[in-house]
Amino acid sequence: MGRGDLTNAEWDRLESFLPPGGARGGRWSDHRRVINGVLYRVRTGVQWRDLPERFGPWETVYKRHRRWSADGTWQMLLSRIQVAEDAEGGIDWDVSVDSTAVRAHQHAAGARKARPRPPSLKGGQVGDEPGRSGTAETDHPPGGGGQVGECLGRSRGGFTTKIHLVAEGRCRPLAFVLTPGHYGDGPQLERVLEQVLVPRAGVGRPRTRPDHVLADKAYTSRKNRRYLRRRGIRHTIPERLDQQRHRKNRGSRGGRPTGFDSELYKKRNTVERTINRLKGFRAVATRYEKRAYIYLGTVTLAALMIWLRT
C-alpha cells in the first residue's frame, strides 16, 4: 500500500457498494488499484499520463474516473457513507454555508461548445471496461455547452470556478455545487441547500433539512431569509449595515430586527476548515479538467475521502 492509498478498513467500507463486472462479459480492472490511481492523481495533481505504473494503464484509470463522474458512482459512494454516519448519529446538523474560488489551469480551457458525449461506445463499452456501472444510467453527463456551461468564469482571481458547499459541524462537506467564478454567493444558497439529501438507513424519507444554518453577510438577502423561514430552518446570518439603516429609516414598516447569536456564529469556522481540507487535494485546489462534470467528480471523491478518514 502506497502513501495516500485506501487502507484495508476504508476498502472494506467501499467494496460492497462498487459495481460488479460488466453485463456483456469480461471483467473490470481491479477496483481497488484503479481507485488508488485516481486518488493519487487527485492528491498530487499530476497529469494522467504521469501516473506510476503500479496503478496500471493510465487510460483505464482516467476512463473509470470519467465514467463514474458522469453516471453518479462517486456521488453514490459518498451518499452511502453519509447514510452510515447518520444512522450512528455521527452527523452534526448545525451546518455552515460558504464558497471558495478555484483557479483554473490553462489546460482547463478549450472544451468544445457542444454538450459532452456520454462516456460509452457502441454496445455500452468504454475501452477495456465492459458494460455500464449499473449505479446510475445517464444519456449525457450534466452541464456542458460553452464557458459558462463548464462552470468557468472571469473574476479577480482570473479564470476560476467556484465551489459552493454546505459543511456539517464536524468539518465534512454535506453537499456542493459548481458555478463560474464570477457568480455571487447569496443567489446560490437555495440551490446548494437543495442538494442536501441523506437517505435513511431504514424506512423513511431522506433527510434534507438541517437543524441550523450559519452563513456570512453575503447570504443576508430577504429572499434567502424567506426561503429558510418557509422551510422551517433556523439560521444565524449577520445583517449588513446598509440593510440595518434601511430598516430603521422605514420605521415600523421596516419590520423587526433579525435575530443574531454571536456565540453560535463562532461555529461558522467549520466551513472554512472544510474548504481547507478539500484544498489539501491539489487537483481540487487547482482545476485541470475541461469538463465540469469530471471536476465535480474530483471534488466528490475528495469529499468521500474526508468522510472516510474523519
Tab-separated table of C-alpha atoms in Angstrom:
chain	number	residue	atom	x	y	z
A	1	MET	CA	0.000	0.000	0.000
A	2	GLY	CA	1.420	3.358	-1.030
A	3	ARG	CA	1.080	6.705	0.699
A	4	GLY	CA	-2.462	8.012	0.347
A	5	ASP	CA	-3.914	4.696	-0.879
A	6	LEU	CA	-7.059	3.171	0.570
A	7	THR	CA	-6.442	1.362	3.832
A	8	ASN	CA	-7.946	-2.084	4.432
A	9	ALA	CA	-10.622	-0.569	6.686
A	10	GLU	CA	-11.559	2.052	4.075
A	11	TRP	CA	-11.662	-0.547	1.316
A	12	ASP	CA	-13.930	-2.793	3.401
A	13	ARG	CA	-16.429	0.074	3.720
A	14	LEU	CA	-16.498	0.711	-0.050
A	15	GLU	CA	-16.108	-2.708	-1.622
A	16	SER	CA	-19.713	-3.881	-1.264
A	17	PHE	CA	-21.066	-0.737	-2.969
A	18	LEU	CA	-18.893	-0.935	-6.087
A	19	PRO	CA	-20.408	-2.143	-9.380
A	20	PRO	CA	-19.837	-5.795	-10.381
A	21	GLY	CA	-18.382	-6.924	-13.702
A	22	GLY	CA	-19.971	-5.796	-16.940
A	23	ALA	CA	-23.194	-7.402	-18.060
A	24	ARG	CA	-21.847	-8.108	-21.566
A	25	GLY	CA	-18.934	-10.257	-20.389
A	26	GLY	CA	-15.405	-9.569	-19.295
A	27	ARG	CA	-14.322	-8.039	-16.004
A	28	TRP	CA	-13.496	-4.637	-14.622
A	29	SER	CA	-9.880	-3.952	-13.879
A	30	ASP	CA	-9.213	-4.298	-10.155
A	31	HIS	CA	-11.356	-1.637	-8.467
A	32	ARG	CA	-9.001	-1.025	-5.579
A	33	ARG	CA	-5.957	-0.464	-7.785
A	34	VAL	CA	-7.841	1.880	-10.106
A	35	ILE	CA	-9.366	3.893	-7.246
A	36	ASN	CA	-5.921	4.232	-5.712
A	37	GLY	CA	-4.716	5.552	-9.070
A	38	VAL	CA	-7.487	8.158	-9.149
A	39	LEU	CA	-6.710	9.082	-5.534
A	40	TYR	CA	-3.022	9.532	-6.387
A	41	ARG	CA	-3.915	11.925	-9.163
A	42	VAL	CA	-6.480	13.854	-7.064
A	43	ARG	CA	-3.997	14.159	-4.204
A	44	THR	CA	-0.978	15.208	-6.271
A	45	GLY	CA	-2.494	16.883	-9.347
A	46	VAL	CA	-0.145	15.121	-11.794
A	47	GLN	CA	-1.101	14.617	-15.413
A	48	TRP	CA	-2.920	11.370	-16.087
A	49	ARG	CA	-0.113	10.134	-18.329
A	50	ASP	CA	2.354	10.517	-15.453
A	51	LEU	CA	0.623	8.053	-13.114
A	52	PRO	CA	3.025	5.458	-11.671
A	53	GLU	CA	2.940	2.073	-13.395
A	54	ARG	CA	1.733	0.321	-10.226
A	55	PHE	CA	-1.766	1.644	-10.949
A	56	GLY	CA	-1.915	0.000	-14.375
A	57	PRO	CA	-2.596	1.746	-17.705
A	58	TRP	CA	-3.345	5.422	-17.178
A	59	GLU	CA	-6.141	5.255	-19.762
A	60	THR	CA	-8.027	2.751	-17.593
A	61	VAL	CA	-7.724	4.953	-14.516
A	62	TYR	CA	-8.824	8.089	-16.384
A	63	LYS	CA	-11.755	6.424	-18.132
A	64	ARG	CA	-13.007	4.908	-14.881
A	65	HIS	CA	-12.914	8.320	-13.207
A	66	ARG	CA	-14.652	9.956	-16.167
A	67	ARG	CA	-17.379	7.313	-16.269
A	68	TRP	CA	-18.020	7.309	-12.531
A	69	SER	CA	-18.134	11.115	-12.552
A	70	ALA	CA	-20.773	11.014	-15.291
A	71	ASP	CA	-23.023	8.231	-14.022
A	72	GLY	CA	-23.017	9.257	-10.353
A	73	THR	CA	-20.944	6.423	-8.872
A	74	TRP	CA	-18.722	8.746	-6.827
A	75	GLN	CA	-21.811	10.550	-5.535
A	76	MET	CA	-23.449	7.209	-4.704
A	77	LEU	CA	-20.424	6.129	-2.642
A	78	LEU	CA	-20.415	9.435	-0.772
A	79	SER	CA	-24.138	9.088	-0.071
A	80	ARG	CA	-23.710	5.542	1.293
A	81	ILE	CA	-21.007	6.664	3.712
A	82	GLN	CA	-23.193	9.581	4.860
A	83	VAL	CA	-26.106	7.198	5.435
A	84	ALA	CA	-23.952	5.028	7.699
A	85	GLU	CA	-22.724	8.058	9.653
A	86	ASP	CA	-26.234	9.451	10.088
A	87	ALA	CA	-27.560	6.075	11.303
A	88	GLU	CA	-24.960	6.177	14.082
A	89	GLY	CA	-25.756	9.797	14.961
A	90	GLY	CA	-22.380	10.916	13.637
A	91	ILE	CA	-23.593	13.948	11.641
A	92	ASP	CA	-23.844	17.366	13.295
A	93	TRP	CA	-26.800	19.033	11.545
A	94	ASP	CA	-25.788	22.575	12.536
A	95	VAL	CA	-24.391	23.349	9.083
A	96	SER	CA	-22.435	26.245	7.595
A	97	VAL	CA	-22.587	27.558	4.032
A	98	ASP	CA	-19.841	29.321	2.081
A	99	SER	CA	-17.943	29.203	-1.198
A	100	THR	CA	-14.377	29.163	-2.430
A	101	ALA	CA	-12.855	30.191	-5.740
A	102	VAL	CA	-10.598	27.699	-7.511
A	103	ARG	CA	-8.062	28.874	-10.051
A	104	ALA	CA	-8.434	27.084	-13.375
A	105	HIS	CA	-5.254	25.924	-15.083
A	106	GLN	CA	-4.738	26.999	-18.678
A	107	HIS	CA	-5.362	23.380	-19.727
A	108	ALA	CA	-8.909	23.625	-18.336
A	109	ALA	CA	-9.901	25.947	-21.177
A	110	GLY	CA	-10.754	24.896	-24.694
A	111	ALA	CA	-13.602	22.415	-24.225
A	112	ARG	CA	-15.890	22.136	-27.224
A	113	LYS	CA	-19.066	24.168	-27.004
A	114	ALA	CA	-21.217	21.150	-27.810
A	115	ARG	CA	-22.550	19.142	-24.890
A	116	PRO	CA	-20.174	16.327	-23.853
A	117	ARG	CA	-20.973	12.902	-25.246
A	118	PRO	CA	-21.806	10.126	-22.809
A	119	PRO	CA	-18.663	8.168	-21.853
A	120	SER	CA	-19.729	4.968	-23.621
A	121	LEU	CA	-19.255	3.413	-27.028
A	122	LYS	CA	-21.480	1.190	-29.124
A	123	GLY	CA	-22.507	-1.811	-27.082
A	124	GLY	CA	-22.075	0.057	-23.799
A	125	GLN	CA	-18.305	-0.320	-23.646
A	126	VAL	CA	-15.563	2.151	-22.838
A	127	GLY	CA	-12.110	0.984	-23.835
A	128	ASP	CA	-11.301	-2.101	-21.755
A	129	GLU	CA	-14.300	-1.655	-19.435
A	130	PRO	CA	-17.300	-3.810	-20.465
A	131	GLY	CA	-20.864	-2.871	-19.645
A	132	ARG	CA	-22.082	0.064	-17.619
A	133	SER	CA	-21.587	0.560	-13.923
A	134	GLY	CA	-25.256	-0.080	-13.245
A	135	THR	CA	-25.444	2.551	-10.480
A	136	ALA	CA	-26.924	5.476	-12.371
A	137	GLU	CA	-27.558	5.304	-16.103
A	138	THR	CA	-27.278	8.608	-17.946
A	139	ASP	CA	-27.689	9.717	-21.558
A	140	HIS	CA	-25.498	12.782	-21.117
A	141	PRO	CA	-23.348	13.962	-18.230
A	142	PRO	CA	-24.650	17.184	-16.647
A	143	GLY	CA	-23.536	20.620	-17.818
A	144	GLY	CA	-21.604	21.429	-20.950
A	145	GLY	CA	-22.040	23.962	-23.681
A	146	GLY	CA	-19.629	26.863	-23.630
A	147	GLN	CA	-17.604	28.536	-20.929
A	148	VAL	CA	-20.484	29.136	-18.508
A	149	GLY	CA	-21.829	25.619	-19.086
A	150	GLU	CA	-18.467	24.233	-17.971
A	151	CYS	CA	-18.507	26.474	-14.850
A	152	LEU	CA	-15.597	28.668	-15.928
A	153	GLY	CA	-15.667	32.424	-15.466
A	154	ARG	CA	-13.562	35.523	-15.058
A	155	SER	CA	-13.139	37.027	-11.607
A	156	ARG	CA	-10.488	38.872	-9.619
A	157	GLY	CA	-8.579	35.626	-9.381
A	158	GLY	CA	-8.524	35.241	-13.148
A	159	PHE	CA	-10.021	32.208	-14.862
A	160	THR	CA	-11.866	30.490	-11.994
A	161	THR	CA	-14.523	28.040	-10.880
A	162	LYS	CA	-16.398	28.482	-7.613
A	163	ILE	CA	-17.377	25.661	-5.248
A	164	HIS	CA	-20.441	26.413	-3.096
A	165	LEU	CA	-20.736	23.953	-0.247
A	166	VAL	CA	-22.622	23.007	2.897
A	167	ALA	CA	-20.403	21.733	5.727
A	168	GLU	CA	-21.722	19.845	8.733
A	169	GLY	CA	-20.497	20.582	12.245
A	170	ARG	CA	-17.589	18.107	12.109
A	171	CYS	CA	-15.947	19.829	9.110
A	172	ARG	CA	-17.180	17.436	6.422
A	173	PRO	CA	-18.908	18.515	3.186
A	174	LEU	CA	-22.565	17.540	3.016
A	175	ALA	CA	-23.320	18.937	-0.440
A	176	PHE	CA	-21.775	21.228	-3.045
A	177	VAL	CA	-22.415	22.772	-6.459
A	178	LEU	CA	-20.171	24.386	-9.064
A	179	THR	CA	-20.614	27.763	-10.738
A	180	PRO	CA	-18.400	30.060	-12.801
A	181	GLY	CA	-16.028	32.040	-10.616
A	182	HIS	CA	-17.781	35.395	-11.062
A	183	TYR	CA	-21.128	34.192	-9.685
A	184	GLY	CA	-22.205	35.652	-6.346
A	185	ASP	CA	-22.611	33.614	-3.172
A	186	GLY	CA	-26.048	34.752	-1.985
A	187	PRO	CA	-28.089	33.607	-5.017
A	188	GLN	CA	-26.687	30.080	-4.657
A	189	LEU	CA	-27.875	29.455	-1.076
A	190	GLU	CA	-31.163	27.873	-2.085
A	191	ARG	CA	-29.531	25.789	-4.781
A	192	VAL	CA	-26.806	24.334	-2.572
A	193	LEU	CA	-29.188	23.584	0.329
A	194	GLU	CA	-31.456	21.722	-2.089
A	195	GLN	CA	-28.530	19.340	-2.702
A	196	VAL	CA	-28.531	18.197	0.937
A	197	LEU	CA	-30.062	14.724	0.847
A	198	VAL	CA	-29.061	11.924	3.207
A	199	PRO	CA	-31.217	8.770	2.845
A	200	ARG	CA	-32.318	6.854	5.929
A	201	ALA	CA	-30.678	3.560	6.793
A	202	GLY	CA	-34.125	2.007	7.291
A	203	VAL	CA	-37.626	3.155	6.408
A	204	GLY	CA	-38.316	6.837	5.973
A	205	ARG	CA	-37.779	9.794	3.724
A	206	PRO	CA	-34.243	11.115	3.147
A	207	ARG	CA	-33.200	13.913	5.464
A	208	THR	CA	-32.974	17.202	3.599
A	209	ARG	CA	-33.405	19.833	6.332
A	210	PRO	CA	-30.573	20.919	8.644
A	211	ASP	CA	-31.253	21.928	12.243
A	212	HIS	CA	-29.496	25.282	11.867
A	213	VAL	CA	-27.743	27.196	9.081
A	214	LEU	CA	-24.801	29.552	9.634
A	215	ALA	CA	-23.661	31.917	6.881
A	216	ASP	CA	-21.843	35.227	6.474
A	217	LYS	CA	-23.165	38.584	5.240
A	218	ALA	CA	-23.060	37.508	1.598
A	219	TYR	CA	-26.215	35.439	2.264
A	220	THR	CA	-28.223	38.047	4.162
A	221	SER	CA	-30.787	38.874	1.473
A	222	ARG	CA	-34.507	38.891	2.248
A	223	LYS	CA	-35.058	36.205	-0.362
A	224	ASN	CA	-32.704	33.831	1.455
A	225	ARG	CA	-34.274	34.536	4.843
A	226	ARG	CA	-37.767	33.952	3.429
A	227	TYR	CA	-36.606	30.663	1.917
A	228	LEU	CA	-35.149	29.469	5.234
A	229	ARG	CA	-38.273	30.503	7.170
A	230	ARG	CA	-40.502	28.746	4.641
A	231	ARG	CA	-38.599	25.502	5.181
A	232	GLY	CA	-38.583	25.946	8.959
A	233	ILE	CA	-34.790	26.137	9.175
A	234	ARG	CA	-33.329	28.247	11.971
A	235	HIS	CA	-30.478	30.433	10.813
A	236	THR	CA	-27.790	32.784	12.053
A	237	ILE	CA	-26.795	35.303	9.388
A	238	PRO	CA	-25.458	38.782	10.236
A	239	GLU	CA	-27.237	41.785	8.765
A	240	ARG	CA	-25.283	44.268	6.659
A	241	LEU	CA	-25.031	47.874	7.888
A	242	ASP	CA	-26.864	49.282	4.861
A	243	GLN	CA	-29.747	46.875	5.492
A	244	GLN	CA	-29.910	47.952	9.136
A	245	ARG	CA	-30.075	51.644	8.136
A	246	HIS	CA	-32.726	50.964	5.516
A	247	ARG	CA	-34.856	49.045	8.013
A	248	LYS	CA	-34.582	51.804	10.639
A	249	ASN	CA	-35.391	54.524	8.099
A	250	ARG	CA	-38.633	52.751	7.237
A	251	GLY	CA	-39.752	52.782	10.851
A	252	SER	CA	-42.451	50.288	11.744
A	253	ARG	CA	-42.710	49.244	8.097
A	254	GLY	CA	-39.116	48.019	8.196
A	255	GLY	CA	-40.022	45.085	10.390
A	256	ARG	CA	-38.287	43.649	13.424
A	257	PRO	CA	-34.516	43.279	13.668
A	258	THR	CA	-33.177	39.909	12.606
A	259	GLY	CA	-32.064	37.646	15.428
A	260	PHE	CA	-28.345	37.027	15.716
A	261	ASP	CA	-26.495	34.759	18.161
A	262	SER	CA	-22.858	35.869	18.200
A	263	GLU	CA	-21.733	32.840	20.220
A	264	LEU	CA	-23.344	30.361	17.854
A	265	TYR	CA	-21.949	32.284	14.880
A	266	LYS	CA	-18.425	31.383	16.025
A	267	LYS	CA	-19.157	27.859	14.855
A	268	ARG	CA	-19.201	29.076	11.230
A	269	ASN	CA	-15.456	28.419	11.048
A	270	THR	CA	-16.325	24.779	10.338
A	271	VAL	CA	-16.983	25.587	6.674
A	272	GLU	CA	-13.627	27.380	6.384
A	273	ARG	CA	-11.881	24.336	7.833
A	274	THR	CA	-13.808	22.079	5.462
A	275	ILE	CA	-12.642	24.154	2.496
A	276	ASN	CA	-9.097	23.885	3.817
A	277	ARG	CA	-9.415	20.089	3.886
A	278	LEU	CA	-10.792	19.966	0.352
A	279	LYS	CA	-7.997	22.137	-0.994
A	280	GLY	CA	-5.462	19.807	0.557
A	281	PHE	CA	-6.151	17.757	-2.593
A	282	ARG	CA	-4.161	19.518	-5.299
A	283	ALA	CA	-6.482	18.536	-8.139
A	284	VAL	CA	-9.259	20.299	-6.206
A	285	ALA	CA	-7.227	23.399	-5.298
A	286	THR	CA	-6.416	23.892	-8.999
A	287	ARG	CA	-8.847	22.850	-11.696
A	288	TYR	CA	-7.251	20.954	-14.585
A	289	GLU	CA	-10.366	19.354	-16.147
A	290	LYS	CA	-12.015	20.880	-19.183
A	291	ARG	CA	-15.402	19.364	-18.371
A	292	ALA	CA	-17.300	20.486	-15.284
A	293	TYR	CA	-18.786	17.047	-14.576
A	294	ILE	CA	-15.316	15.488	-14.341
A	295	TYR	CA	-14.108	18.219	-11.989
A	296	LEU	CA	-17.256	17.725	-9.896
A	297	GLY	CA	-16.354	14.038	-9.691
A	298	THR	CA	-12.886	15.027	-8.476
A	299	VAL	CA	-14.389	17.197	-5.726
A	300	THR	CA	-16.820	14.408	-4.807
A	301	LEU	CA	-14.002	11.875	-4.452
A	302	ALA	CA	-12.050	14.296	-2.252
A	303	ALA	CA	-15.164	14.748	-0.078
A	304	LEU	CA	-15.586	10.966	0.104
A	305	MET	CA	-12.039	10.565	1.423
A	306	ILE	CA	-12.643	13.279	4.041
A	307	TRP	CA	-15.673	11.338	5.296
A	308	LEU	CA	-13.773	8.048	5.310
A	309	ARG	CA	-10.794	9.496	7.209
A	310	THR	CA	-12.554	11.707	9.725
